[in-house]
Short mmCIF file of C-alpha atoms and ligand atoms in Angstrom, two decimals:
data_model
loop_
_atom_site.label_atom_id
_atom_site.label_comp_id
_atom_site.label_asym_id
_atom_site.label_seq_id
_atom_site.Cartn_x
_atom_site.Cartn_y
_atom_site.Cartn_z
CA MET A 184 275.89 200.91 64.51
CA SER A 185 278.62 203.16 63.11
CA SER A 186 279.71 201.77 59.79
CA THR A 187 282.91 202.89 58.58
CA PRO A 188 286.03 201.80 60.28
CA SER A 189 288.86 203.73 62.21
CA THR A 190 290.55 206.20 59.29
CA SER A 191 294.02 206.29 60.28
CA SER A 192 294.96 202.45 59.69
CA THR A 193 292.12 200.66 57.80
CA PRO A 194 293.27 197.13 57.25
CA ARG A 195 292.31 195.44 53.96
CA LEU A 196 290.89 192.22 54.66
CA THR A 197 290.57 188.80 53.15
CA VAL A 198 288.29 185.79 54.15
CA LEU A 199 289.42 182.21 53.32
CA GLY A 200 286.26 180.05 53.01
CA THR A 201 283.51 181.71 52.45
CA GLY A 202 280.74 178.77 53.48
CA TYR A 203 278.74 179.68 56.71
CA LEU A 204 280.82 181.74 58.77
CA GLY A 205 283.23 182.96 56.50
CA ALA A 206 280.54 184.10 53.53
CA THR A 207 278.84 186.15 56.65
CA HIS A 208 281.93 187.35 57.89
CA ALA A 209 283.01 188.89 54.67
CA ILE A 210 279.59 190.47 53.93
CA CYS A 211 279.49 191.87 56.74
CA MET A 212 283.19 193.37 57.23
CA ALA A 213 282.16 195.31 53.61
CA VAL A 214 279.27 196.19 55.00
CA LEU A 215 281.01 198.02 57.91
CA GLY A 216 283.19 199.70 55.89
CA TYR A 217 286.19 197.30 55.17
CA ASP A 218 287.74 196.30 51.63
CA VAL A 219 286.94 192.41 51.72
CA LEU A 220 288.35 189.79 49.36
CA GLY A 221 286.69 186.56 49.92
CA VAL A 222 288.50 183.30 48.70
CA ASP A 223 287.11 180.05 48.01
CA THR A 224 288.10 176.87 46.22
CA ASP A 225 284.89 175.96 45.24
CA ARG A 226 284.06 177.94 41.94
CA ALA A 227 280.27 177.56 42.17
CA LYS A 228 280.09 179.56 45.53
CA VAL A 229 282.26 182.28 44.22
CA ALA A 230 280.44 182.60 41.36
CA ALA A 231 276.84 182.67 43.34
CA LEU A 232 278.43 185.32 45.68
CA ASN A 233 279.53 187.36 42.99
CA ASP A 234 276.50 187.27 41.15
CA GLY A 235 274.59 188.10 44.66
CA ARG A 236 273.55 184.84 45.81
CA VAL A 237 274.37 183.85 49.18
CA PRO A 238 274.21 179.92 48.30
CA PHE A 239 273.04 179.14 51.86
CA PHE A 240 269.50 179.79 53.83
CA GLU A 241 270.47 182.61 56.15
CA PRO A 242 267.97 185.54 57.14
CA GLY A 243 269.17 189.01 56.32
CA LEU A 244 272.49 188.28 54.39
CA PRO A 245 270.96 188.39 51.01
CA ALA A 246 269.86 192.21 51.42
CA LEU A 247 273.39 192.69 53.05
CA LEU A 248 275.24 190.94 50.38
CA ARG A 249 273.49 193.18 47.82
CA LYS A 250 274.55 196.19 49.63
CA ALA A 251 278.30 195.51 50.08
CA LEU A 252 278.75 194.39 46.15
CA ASP A 253 276.88 197.46 45.07
CA SER A 254 279.39 199.60 47.73
CA GLY A 255 282.32 198.04 45.43
CA ARG A 256 283.94 196.82 48.49
CA LEU A 257 283.52 193.31 48.35
CA SER A 258 284.26 190.97 45.79
CA PHE A 259 284.88 187.11 45.93
CA THR A 260 287.88 184.72 43.72
CA THR A 261 289.26 181.66 43.70
CA ASP A 262 292.73 182.90 43.27
CA LEU A 263 294.60 182.78 46.42
CA SER A 264 297.78 184.52 44.79
CA ALA A 265 295.21 188.00 44.52
CA ALA A 266 294.29 187.88 48.38
CA GLY A 267 298.09 187.37 49.38
CA GLU A 268 298.57 190.28 47.45
CA PHE A 269 295.47 192.35 48.57
CA GLY A 270 295.41 191.60 52.34
CA ASP A 271 296.66 193.31 55.25
CA VAL A 272 294.52 190.62 57.37
CA HIS A 273 293.61 187.33 55.95
CA PHE A 274 291.10 185.61 58.11
CA ILE A 275 291.21 181.73 57.61
CA CYS A 276 287.54 180.53 57.91
CA VAL A 277 287.82 176.74 56.18
CA GLY A 278 285.79 173.88 57.57
CA THR A 279 287.29 171.66 60.44
CA PRO A 280 284.67 168.65 60.07
CA GLN A 281 284.89 165.58 62.13
CA GLN A 282 287.89 162.96 60.37
CA ALA A 283 286.36 159.65 58.61
CA GLY A 284 286.62 157.11 61.42
CA SER A 285 288.12 159.40 64.25
CA HIS A 286 286.55 162.01 66.75
CA ALA A 287 289.62 164.21 65.86
CA ALA A 288 289.39 166.98 63.62
CA ASP A 289 289.91 166.94 59.70
CA LEU A 290 292.53 169.65 59.80
CA ARG A 291 293.35 169.44 56.23
CA TYR A 292 291.84 172.59 54.84
CA VAL A 293 293.26 174.87 57.59
CA GLU A 294 296.43 173.12 57.36
CA GLY A 295 296.09 173.31 53.21
CA VAL A 296 294.70 177.09 52.99
CA THR A 297 297.63 178.05 54.92
CA ARG A 298 300.17 176.22 53.29
CA ASP A 299 299.21 177.43 49.95
CA LEU A 300 298.72 181.07 51.11
CA ALA A 301 302.25 181.10 52.35
CA PRO A 302 304.01 181.85 49.22
CA TYR A 303 302.09 185.02 48.29
CA LEU A 304 302.75 186.77 51.54
CA ARG A 305 305.12 189.24 50.86
CA ARG A 306 304.77 191.92 53.17
CA ARG A 307 304.08 192.21 56.64
CA CYS A 308 300.48 190.77 57.68
CA LEU A 309 298.42 189.01 59.88
CA VAL A 310 296.93 185.88 59.18
CA VAL A 311 293.58 185.01 61.92
CA GLY A 312 292.24 182.05 62.59
CA LYS A 313 288.51 181.73 63.04
CA SER A 314 287.78 178.02 62.36
CA THR A 315 287.40 176.13 65.47
CA VAL A 316 290.46 174.24 66.01
CA PRO A 317 292.10 171.52 68.47
CA VAL A 318 294.51 173.37 70.91
CA GLY A 319 297.87 173.46 69.53
CA THR A 320 296.80 174.00 65.92
CA ALA A 321 298.22 177.60 65.91
CA ALA A 322 301.43 176.63 66.72
CA ARG A 323 301.49 174.26 63.81
CA LEU A 324 300.31 176.90 61.30
CA THR A 325 302.65 179.87 62.77
CA ARG A 326 305.88 177.52 61.55
CA LEU A 327 303.89 176.63 58.15
CA LEU A 328 303.51 180.40 57.70
CA GLN A 329 306.70 182.13 58.87
CA ASP A 330 308.60 178.56 56.55
CA ASN A 331 306.96 179.56 53.70
CA ALA A 332 305.83 182.88 53.36
CA PRO A 333 308.67 185.57 51.54
CA ALA A 334 307.97 187.83 54.17
CA GLY A 335 309.07 185.40 56.96
CA THR A 336 308.17 186.09 60.64
CA GLU A 337 306.55 189.27 59.46
CA VAL A 338 304.05 187.31 59.07
CA GLU A 339 301.92 186.87 62.10
CA LEU A 340 299.13 184.50 63.29
CA ALA A 341 296.17 184.96 65.75
CA TRP A 342 293.31 183.16 66.80
CA ASN A 343 289.74 184.98 67.07
CA PRO A 344 287.24 182.32 67.59
CA GLU A 345 283.79 182.50 66.05
CA PHE A 346 280.62 182.56 68.14
CA LEU A 347 278.08 183.02 65.26
CA ARG A 348 274.46 181.19 65.37
CA GLU A 349 273.44 179.95 62.12
CA GLY A 350 269.89 181.90 61.72
CA TYR A 351 270.98 184.90 63.35
CA ALA A 352 274.69 184.94 61.94
CA VAL A 353 274.39 188.79 60.67
CA GLU A 354 273.71 189.92 64.18
CA ASP A 355 275.95 188.10 66.12
CA THR A 356 278.93 189.65 63.71
CA MET A 357 277.79 192.54 63.57
CA ARG A 358 277.14 192.63 67.62
CA PRO A 359 278.78 189.49 69.19
CA ASP A 360 278.39 189.11 72.91
CA ARG A 361 282.46 189.40 72.94
CA LEU A 362 285.45 189.65 70.77
CA VAL A 363 288.59 186.83 71.81
CA PHE A 364 291.72 188.09 70.86
CA GLY A 365 294.17 185.38 70.96
CA ILE A 366 297.56 187.22 70.18
CA GLY A 367 301.20 186.77 70.41
CA SER A 368 302.26 190.78 69.97
CA ALA A 369 300.98 194.27 70.66
CA TRP A 370 301.10 194.76 66.89
CA ALA A 371 298.57 191.65 66.70
CA GLU A 372 296.22 193.26 69.05
CA GLN A 373 296.57 196.49 67.59
CA THR A 374 295.94 195.14 64.09
CA LEU A 375 292.92 192.95 65.25
CA ARG A 376 291.31 196.00 66.92
CA ALA A 377 291.75 197.93 63.64
CA ALA A 378 290.15 194.78 61.82
CA PHE A 379 287.23 195.11 63.97
CA ALA A 380 287.11 198.73 64.95
CA PRO A 381 283.64 199.54 64.24
CA VAL A 382 282.23 196.65 66.45
CA ILE A 383 284.34 197.38 69.16
CA ARG A 384 283.09 201.13 68.72
CA ASN A 385 279.68 199.86 69.72
CA GLY A 386 280.75 198.37 72.99
CA VAL A 387 281.28 195.00 72.41
CA PRO A 388 283.49 193.57 74.82
CA VAL A 389 287.40 192.35 73.94
CA VAL A 390 289.03 189.56 75.71
CA ILE A 391 292.70 189.65 74.94
CA THR A 392 294.73 186.49 75.54
CA ASP A 393 297.13 184.00 74.13
CA ILE A 394 296.64 182.04 71.19
CA PRO A 395 295.99 178.57 72.98
CA THR A 396 293.50 179.77 75.22
CA ALA A 397 291.21 181.35 72.44
CA GLU A 398 291.50 178.30 70.44
CA LEU A 399 290.07 176.35 73.71
CA VAL A 400 287.42 179.11 74.52
CA LYS A 401 285.16 177.94 71.55
CA VAL A 402 285.13 174.24 72.36
CA ALA A 403 284.93 174.98 75.62
CA ALA A 404 281.71 177.29 75.04
CA ASN A 405 280.36 174.61 72.96
CA SER A 406 280.93 171.83 75.31
CA PHE A 407 279.02 173.69 78.11
CA LEU A 408 276.09 174.46 75.61
CA ALA A 409 276.13 170.73 74.48
CA THR A 410 276.27 169.85 78.54
CA LYS A 411 273.54 171.84 79.51
CA ILE A 412 271.17 170.45 76.41
CA SER A 413 272.13 167.01 77.15
CA TYR A 414 271.64 167.35 80.85
CA ILE A 415 268.01 168.26 80.64
CA ASN A 416 267.68 165.23 78.09
CA ALA A 417 269.04 163.29 80.93
CA MET A 418 266.66 164.06 83.24
CA ALA A 419 263.91 163.51 80.37
CA GLU A 420 265.08 159.49 80.66
CA VAL A 421 264.72 160.03 84.19
CA CYS A 422 261.21 161.40 83.92
CA GLU A 423 260.30 158.86 81.45
CA ALA A 424 260.99 156.23 83.97
CA THR A 425 259.39 157.82 87.04
CA GLY A 426 256.27 159.55 84.94
CA ALA A 427 257.42 162.68 85.99
CA ASP A 428 257.24 165.77 83.26
CA VAL A 429 260.39 167.22 81.77
CA GLN A 430 258.65 170.21 80.65
CA ASP A 431 257.69 171.37 84.20
CA LEU A 432 260.75 170.31 85.28
CA ALA A 433 262.70 172.57 82.97
CA SER A 434 260.11 175.18 83.32
CA ALA A 435 261.14 175.12 87.22
CA LEU A 436 265.02 174.87 86.76
CA SER A 437 264.79 178.06 84.62
CA TYR A 438 263.55 180.20 87.52
CA ASP A 439 267.18 179.63 89.21
CA THR A 440 268.91 182.57 87.30
CA ARG A 441 272.25 180.46 88.54
CA ILE A 442 270.95 178.08 86.23
CA GLY A 443 268.78 179.66 83.14
CA GLY A 444 266.57 178.66 80.63
CA ARG A 445 268.29 178.96 77.94
CA PHE A 446 269.54 175.68 76.22
CA LEU A 447 267.58 173.72 78.27
CA HIS A 448 264.66 172.85 75.97
CA PRO A 449 264.50 169.03 76.50
CA GLY A 450 263.83 167.12 73.08
CA LEU A 451 265.64 165.37 70.32
CA GLY A 452 268.63 167.14 71.19
CA PHE A 453 271.72 169.30 68.94
CA GLY A 454 273.36 168.35 65.77
CA GLY A 455 274.85 170.77 63.19
CA GLY A 456 278.35 171.39 61.84
CA CYS A 457 279.33 172.73 65.10
CA LEU A 458 278.34 170.90 68.69
CA PRO A 459 279.02 167.23 67.98
CA LYS A 460 282.11 167.34 66.25
CA ASP A 461 283.71 169.95 68.54
CA ILE A 462 282.96 167.66 71.83
CA ARG A 463 284.28 164.92 69.71
CA ALA A 464 287.42 166.68 68.83
CA PHE A 465 287.90 168.38 72.05
CA VAL A 466 287.81 164.80 73.81
CA HIS A 467 290.04 163.64 71.13
CA ARG A 468 293.04 166.55 71.53
CA ALA A 469 292.75 166.33 75.48
CA GLU A 470 293.49 162.70 75.47
CA GLU A 471 296.30 163.21 73.27
CA VAL A 472 297.80 166.03 75.71
CA GLY A 473 297.21 163.57 78.88
CA VAL A 474 293.78 165.04 80.35
CA GLY A 475 291.47 162.88 78.98
CA ARG A 476 289.49 162.14 82.42
CA SER A 477 289.19 165.85 82.71
CA VAL A 478 286.62 165.93 79.79
CA ALA A 479 285.38 162.22 79.87
CA PHE A 480 281.96 163.60 80.80
CA LEU A 481 281.66 165.16 76.93
CA ARG A 482 281.28 161.33 76.00
CA GLN A 483 278.50 160.93 78.19
CA VAL A 484 276.97 164.41 76.69
CA ASP A 485 277.04 162.89 73.40
CA ALA A 486 275.50 159.41 74.13
CA ILE A 487 272.59 160.93 76.03
CA ASN A 488 272.54 163.34 72.79
CA GLN A 489 272.40 160.29 70.25
CA ARG A 490 270.03 158.06 72.31
CA ARG A 491 267.47 160.89 72.00
CA ARG A 492 267.28 159.90 68.54
CA ALA A 493 266.68 156.23 69.10
CA ARG A 494 264.01 157.62 71.78
CA THR A 495 262.20 159.74 69.05
CA VAL A 496 262.32 156.54 66.86
CA ASP A 497 260.69 154.36 69.82
CA LEU A 498 257.98 156.96 70.25
CA VAL A 499 256.80 156.61 66.56
CA ARG A 500 256.97 153.05 66.75
CA GLU A 501 254.36 152.86 69.71
CA GLN A 502 252.17 155.22 67.90
CA ALA A 503 252.60 152.96 65.30
CA GLY A 504 251.40 150.45 67.23
CA GLY A 505 254.24 148.17 68.05
CA SER A 506 256.20 148.01 64.05
CA LEU A 507 256.92 150.80 61.74
CA GLU A 508 257.09 148.36 59.08
CA GLY A 509 255.03 150.16 55.94
CA VAL A 510 254.08 152.97 58.07
CA ARG A 511 253.34 156.10 56.65
CA VAL A 512 255.30 158.62 58.89
CA CYS A 513 255.53 162.28 58.12
CA CYS A 514 258.32 164.14 59.46
CA LEU A 515 258.51 167.81 59.81
CA GLY A 516 261.99 169.40 59.03
CA ALA A 517 265.45 168.08 58.24
CA ALA A 518 267.76 171.19 59.12
CA PHE A 519 269.73 170.80 62.53
CA LYS A 520 267.75 173.90 63.69
CA PRO A 521 265.09 176.16 62.45
CA ASP A 522 265.96 179.38 60.30
CA SER A 523 269.04 177.53 58.99
CA ASP A 524 269.44 174.88 56.03
CA ASP A 525 272.50 173.01 57.50
CA VAL A 526 271.95 169.35 57.23
CA ARG A 527 274.86 168.51 58.78
CA ASP A 528 274.70 165.83 61.61
CA ALA A 529 270.88 166.76 61.86
CA PRO A 530 268.91 164.84 64.49
CA ALA A 531 265.98 165.14 61.92
CA LEU A 532 267.30 163.67 58.91
CA ASP A 533 268.66 161.01 61.25
CA VAL A 534 265.84 159.75 62.62
CA ALA A 535 264.11 160.13 59.25
CA ARG A 536 266.74 157.80 57.98
CA MET A 537 266.08 155.51 60.91
CA LEU A 538 262.63 155.12 60.48
CA GLN A 539 262.99 154.48 57.06
CA GLU A 540 265.17 151.67 57.46
CA GLU A 541 262.68 149.97 60.03
CA GLY A 542 260.41 149.78 56.53
CA ALA A 543 258.56 152.92 57.32
CA ILE A 544 257.00 154.80 54.07
CA VAL A 545 258.42 158.19 55.25
CA SER A 546 257.99 161.72 53.51
CA VAL A 547 259.82 164.81 54.50
CA TYR A 548 259.41 168.56 54.74
CA ASP A 549 261.60 171.14 55.71
CA PRO A 550 260.61 174.78 54.68
CA GLU A 551 264.84 175.68 53.57
CA ALA A 552 266.57 171.86 53.73
CA MET A 553 264.99 170.11 51.08
CA ASP A 554 268.02 170.62 48.47
CA ASN A 555 270.39 170.26 50.94
CA ALA A 556 268.71 167.01 52.67
CA ARG A 557 268.17 165.19 49.36
CA ARG A 558 272.07 165.50 48.48
CA VAL A 559 272.64 163.77 52.17
CA GLN A 560 269.59 161.21 52.00
CA PRO A 561 268.64 160.70 48.35
CA THR A 562 266.13 157.70 49.18
CA LEU A 563 263.81 159.26 51.47
CA HIS A 564 260.52 160.74 49.98
CA TYR A 565 260.56 164.88 50.06
CA ALA A 566 257.01 166.32 50.04
CA GLU A 567 256.32 169.86 48.28
CA GLY A 568 254.91 171.01 51.65
CA VAL A 569 253.17 170.23 55.02
CA PHE A 570 249.90 168.99 54.16
CA ASP A 571 251.49 166.96 51.15
CA ALA A 572 254.05 165.46 53.42
CA ALA A 573 250.98 164.51 55.65
CA ALA A 574 248.79 163.12 53.35
CA ASP A 575 247.43 160.03 54.65
CA ALA A 576 250.16 159.67 57.33
CA GLN A 577 249.55 157.56 60.07
CA VAL A 578 252.20 159.74 62.51
CA VAL A 579 253.44 162.73 62.06
CA VAL A 580 256.74 163.54 63.95
CA LEU A 581 258.05 167.02 64.33
CA LEU A 582 261.80 167.10 64.04
CA THR A 583 263.01 170.65 63.63
CA GLU A 584 260.77 173.31 65.16
CA TRP A 585 259.90 176.00 62.36
CA ASP A 586 257.70 178.66 63.48
CA GLN A 587 255.78 177.33 60.29
CA PHE A 588 255.04 174.38 62.27
CA ARG A 589 254.47 175.50 65.78
CA SER A 590 251.74 177.53 64.41
CA LEU A 591 250.32 174.23 62.50
CA ASP A 592 246.52 174.12 63.19
CA PRO A 593 245.99 170.65 64.52
CA ARG A 594 242.16 170.64 63.25
CA ARG A 595 243.43 171.65 59.77
CA LEU A 596 246.37 168.88 59.48
CA ALA A 597 243.71 166.22 60.76
CA GLU A 598 241.76 166.45 57.47
CA VAL A 599 244.46 164.76 55.53
CA VAL A 600 246.44 162.31 57.55
CA ALA A 601 244.78 158.86 58.16
CA THR A 602 245.56 159.05 62.13
CA ARG A 603 245.65 161.80 64.94
CA SER A 604 248.73 160.42 66.05
CA ILE A 605 251.55 163.43 66.64
CA VAL A 606 255.27 162.83 68.27
CA ASP A 607 256.89 166.19 69.09
CA GLY A 608 260.37 165.60 69.10
CA ARG A 609 260.84 169.66 69.86
CA HIS A 610 258.27 170.06 72.57
CA ALA A 611 257.34 172.43 70.06
CA LEU A 612 253.24 172.04 70.21
CA ASP A 613 250.88 172.73 73.03
CA PRO A 614 249.51 169.34 74.14
CA ALA A 615 246.40 170.51 75.32
CA GLU A 616 245.86 172.00 72.03
CA TRP A 617 246.25 168.81 69.90
CA THR A 618 244.66 166.78 72.23
CA ALA A 619 241.68 168.75 72.34
CA ALA A 620 241.50 168.30 68.43
CA ALA A 621 241.70 164.42 69.06
CA TRP A 622 245.13 163.95 68.33
CA THR A 623 247.26 161.41 70.17
CA TYR A 624 249.99 163.34 71.65
CA ARG A 625 253.65 161.96 72.56
CA ALA A 626 256.96 163.79 73.35
CA LEU A 627 260.19 163.05 74.67
CA GLY A 628 260.00 163.16 78.63
CA ARG A 629 256.39 163.52 79.05
CA ALA A 630 254.12 160.63 80.18
CA GLY A 631 252.23 159.25 77.27
P1 NAD B 1665 281.32 175.55 55.35
O1 NAD B 1665 281.51 173.97 55.14
O2 NAD B 1665 280.27 175.74 54.62
O3 NAD B 1665 282.66 176.59 54.64
C1 NAD B 1665 283.79 176.35 54.49
C2 NAD B 1665 284.36 176.57 53.51
O4 NAD B 1665 286.13 176.66 52.93
C3 NAD B 1665 283.97 176.16 52.17
O5 NAD B 1665 282.96 176.99 51.21
C4 NAD B 1665 284.69 175.22 51.33
O6 NAD B 1665 284.74 175.00 50.13
C5 NAD B 1665 286.25 176.38 51.88
N1 NAD B 1665 287.51 175.72 51.42
C6 NAD B 1665 288.22 174.57 51.93
N2 NAD B 1665 288.84 174.52 51.84
C7 NAD B 1665 289.42 176.12 50.79
C8 NAD B 1665 290.89 176.80 50.54
N3 NAD B 1665 291.90 175.63 50.79
N4 NAD B 1665 290.81 177.84 50.34
C9 NAD B 1665 289.83 178.43 50.48
N5 NAD B 1665 288.35 177.44 50.60
C10 NAD B 1665 288.33 176.36 51.15
O7 NAD B 1665 281.95 175.17 57.06
P2 NAD B 1665 281.11 176.35 57.92
O8 NAD B 1665 280.32 176.22 58.91
O9 NAD B 1665 281.69 178.07 57.76
O10 NAD B 1665 282.56 176.23 59.00
C11 NAD B 1665 283.23 177.02 59.21
C12 NAD B 1665 284.43 176.91 60.30
O11 NAD B 1665 284.05 177.60 61.29
C13 NAD B 1665 284.24 175.65 61.10
O12 NAD B 1665 285.81 175.26 61.76
C14 NAD B 1665 283.24 175.28 61.94
O13 NAD B 1665 283.80 174.94 62.97
C15 NAD B 1665 283.69 177.18 62.83
N6 NAD B 1665 282.48 177.67 62.85
C16 NAD B 1665 281.15 177.62 62.45
C17 NAD B 1665 280.23 178.46 62.44
C18 NAD B 1665 278.71 177.86 62.15
O14 NAD B 1665 277.93 178.35 62.63
N7 NAD B 1665 278.97 177.44 60.62
C19 NAD B 1665 280.21 179.02 63.93
C20 NAD B 1665 281.53 179.44 64.33
C21 NAD B 1665 282.34 178.91 63.82
#
């Protein structure tokens, strides 16, 4: 990867919101050679980043943060006026969580940062939305910007949806599968091309489109992925009722190149800060614009996904002999997926909570997500390590497929548990190996 932007017109970048997406974007862009100012309202986050500490777990990012800070091209502030002064291109990367009590996206942060930034925009600049928003949001934000910025219509808005995956965020930012630019003018396209010059020079395809399409691409992509996961999990339900084996079924399907094996892994289903809230917000928005029927299937996708959590609890209960009251259960995993410390809408934590609600004595261990998990589910017991969590357990349940759990030695784990009973919520273990070590092995979609 060549590491400098084009020399003629290298825009200065701001990144508004330095969470999982924004911090990664800011750091990678500085490493690629841009001058970058990151802005966040969270003082502790800004202090940590300026100090060289990434406030979340993301492989490879801490080293890049140090490199970017050392280059002198990256700093972080809480001061939006500094961003207005500094930036030629402002990336909006604030959160768009699910609204409390509704399936709609909560747009207060996106609208707030846009409204607060506008008064500091005194010259021609491009504001670029990266947050995932309901289609139609950008049109409102454009009015908000142009009505409130001293530079008026010299301020343009574009949309550049982000597809990075936690755990692979650096690679996905440096070498994304594609860039999508939703633009309203040739100048906006030219400016975005300048803001991504080193990435584009590396051969990454660029899709140029209008702004509503760019807003839609992200939710359309996430809906597709969620559907694929729920599809195989629906097949798991059918397998359970018919004595078939979903793992073999998935394997057989995956050889069909029209289907492919990715996102076709049966198990506990999806979670995190994106897929669940994105499909719900999509349904909500589609209903608002009168095409609810077109995406009504996403309600089923969501329902299938939620059922996996309850079904995992069923398996643990069955393993425990029919009741969870007073049963010691070891939960391996809390993060919504491996290589992340993100516990937003994490299936693992949800299952741990449901087990506890049924009276189980739950002990949770996750390699990276312990602090976040404690904050969200403070009443669960958190262990020091796998063997501590499994001590005297009557059932072990694997909920997040960290490599550390995949490679567990069933014989060693057998030395600490009370009963050799495992529920593999992620189809991450080799059943033959575990049964050979005298464990009772259960997995969703497989005969017991
Ligand atoms: P996050 O919660 O980790 O980060 C959001 C940040 O915005 C927080 O640090 C918060 O303090 C900050 N913020 C809120 N209001 C602000 C304001 N007015 N000014 C400055 N900062 C402000 O969220 P995230 O996971 O980084 O997601 C951000 C957006 O990106 C969401 O729309 C999400 O759907 C989308 N997205 C996320 C990912 C991902 O993998 N996390 C991938 C693609 C898209």
